[in-house]
C-alpha cells in the first residue's frame, strides 16, 4: 500500500485534537512563520486556525501524504495520534520505536 494523500475533510477530522499546538505543527509541515502569524491574527477560533492551516498545507503541498502528517505529529510529540494515523493511512504502519526517532 502506498501512502495516501489526504483531503481537507480528512485532515480537519483527524487533526482536531491538536488545536493547542497547531502553530508548531504547521512549522513542522513547512508552513512559513509569516503565514502562521497571518492565520493567527486573522482567525480567532482555534478550530478555524487549524482549518486554514490544513487548506494552506494542501495548497503548498498538493502531493503531500499522510506520512508527512505523521512525521510532523511525531515532532510535536503527539505519538498517540501519529501511531493511529500511521496505521490507518501509511504504508509504514505507525510509530514503532525505530520510526519515532526519524
Short mmCIF file of C-alpha atoms in Angstrom, two decimals:
data_model
loop_
_atom_site.label_atom_id
_atom_site.label_comp_id
_atom_site.label_asym_id
_atom_site.label_seq_id
_atom_site.Cartn_x
_atom_site.Cartn_y
_atom_site.Cartn_z
CA UNK A 1 0.00 0.00 0.00
CA UNK A 2 1.40 3.41 -0.91
CA UNK A 3 0.96 6.47 1.25
CA UNK A 4 -2.38 8.14 0.77
CA UNK A 5 -2.83 11.80 0.01
CA UNK A 6 -5.25 13.37 2.49
CA UNK A 7 -8.11 15.61 1.57
CA UNK A 8 -9.25 18.63 3.57
CA UNK A 9 -12.15 16.90 5.30
CA UNK A 10 -9.93 14.02 6.45
CA UNK A 11 -7.27 16.38 7.77
CA UNK A 12 -9.69 18.52 9.74
CA UNK A 13 -11.46 15.48 11.21
CA UNK A 14 -8.29 13.60 12.12
CA UNK A 15 -6.33 16.58 13.48
CA UNK A 16 -8.98 18.32 15.56
CA UNK A 17 -7.26 17.28 18.80
CA UNK A 18 -4.08 19.26 18.06
CA UNK A 19 -5.64 22.69 18.33
CA UNK A 20 -3.34 23.73 21.20
CA UNK A 21 -0.22 23.06 19.11
CA UNK A 22 -1.49 23.97 15.66
CA UNK A 23 1.19 26.60 15.02
CA UNK A 24 4.14 24.36 15.90
CA UNK A 25 2.57 21.59 13.85
CA UNK A 26 2.33 23.98 10.92
CA UNK A 27 6.01 24.87 11.21
CA UNK A 28 6.93 21.19 11.02
CA UNK A 29 4.74 20.84 7.93
CA UNK A 30 6.81 23.56 6.29
CA UNK A 31 4.34 26.42 6.51
CA UNK A 32 6.32 29.68 6.71
CA UNK A 33 6.22 31.50 10.05
CA UNK A 34 4.74 34.59 8.38
CA UNK A 35 1.82 32.53 7.06
CA UNK A 36 1.19 31.07 10.51
CA UNK A 37 1.26 34.53 12.08
CA UNK A 38 -1.24 35.78 9.47
CA UNK A 39 -3.56 32.85 10.21
CA UNK A 40 -3.24 33.53 13.94
CA UNK A 41 -4.17 37.21 13.52
CA UNK A 42 -6.95 36.58 11.01
CA UNK A 43 -8.82 33.82 12.84
CA UNK A 44 -9.94 33.94 16.45
CA UNK A 45 -11.25 30.37 16.84
CA UNK A 46 -8.51 27.74 17.12
CA UNK A 47 -10.55 25.29 15.07
CA UNK A 48 -10.70 27.87 12.27
CA UNK A 49 -6.93 28.35 12.52
CA UNK A 50 -6.38 24.62 12.11
CA UNK A 51 -8.78 24.57 9.15
CA UNK A 52 -6.90 27.37 7.38
CA UNK A 53 -3.59 25.68 8.21
CA UNK A 54 -4.81 22.47 6.55
CA UNK A 55 -6.00 24.43 3.50
CA UNK A 56 -2.65 26.19 3.23
CA UNK A 57 -0.69 22.93 3.53
CA UNK A 58 -2.78 21.24 0.84
CA UNK A 59 -2.25 24.27 -1.40
CA UNK A 60 1.53 24.34 -0.79
CA UNK A 61 2.00 20.55 -0.89
CA UNK A 62 -0.51 19.13 -3.38
CA UNK A 63 1.41 15.84 -3.31
CA UNK A 64 1.69 15.77 0.49
CA UNK A 65 0.87 12.46 2.14
CA UNK A 66 -0.25 11.15 5.49
CA UNK A 67 3.36 10.18 6.05
CA UNK A 68 4.21 13.91 6.08
CA UNK A 69 1.45 14.47 8.64
CA UNK A 70 2.69 11.58 10.81
CA UNK A 71 6.26 12.94 10.77
CA UNK A 72 5.09 16.39 11.88
CA UNK A 73 2.96 14.83 14.64
CA UNK A 74 6.00 12.96 15.94
CA UNK A 75 7.95 16.21 16.07
CA UNK A 76 5.30 17.79 18.30
CA UNK A 77 5.32 14.63 20.41
CA UNK A 78 1.79 13.55 19.52
CA UNK A 79 2.92 9.95 19.21
CA UNK A 80 -0.55 8.63 20.03
CA UNK A 81 -2.09 10.40 17.07
CA UNK A 82 0.93 9.70 14.85
CA UNK A 83 0.63 5.99 15.55
CA UNK A 84 -3.12 5.88 14.94
CA UNK A 85 -2.91 7.82 11.67
CA UNK A 86 0.18 5.91 10.59
CA UNK A 87 -1.64 2.62 10.98
CA UNK A 88 -4.71 3.95 9.23
CA UNK A 89 -3.16 5.79 6.28
CA UNK A 90 0.53 4.95 5.67
CA UNK A 91 2.49 2.02 4.34
CA UNK A 92 4.89 2.17 7.32
CA UNK A 93 2.00 1.44 9.66
CA UNK A 94 2.70 3.71 12.59
CA UNK A 95 5.42 4.54 15.04
CA UNK A 96 7.47 1.59 16.07
CA UNK A 97 10.40 2.65 18.29
CA UNK A 98 12.84 2.82 15.39
CA UNK A 99 10.50 5.14 13.48
CA UNK A 100 9.98 7.54 16.39
CA UNK A 101 13.49 8.96 16.10
CA UNK A 102 13.22 9.64 12.37
#
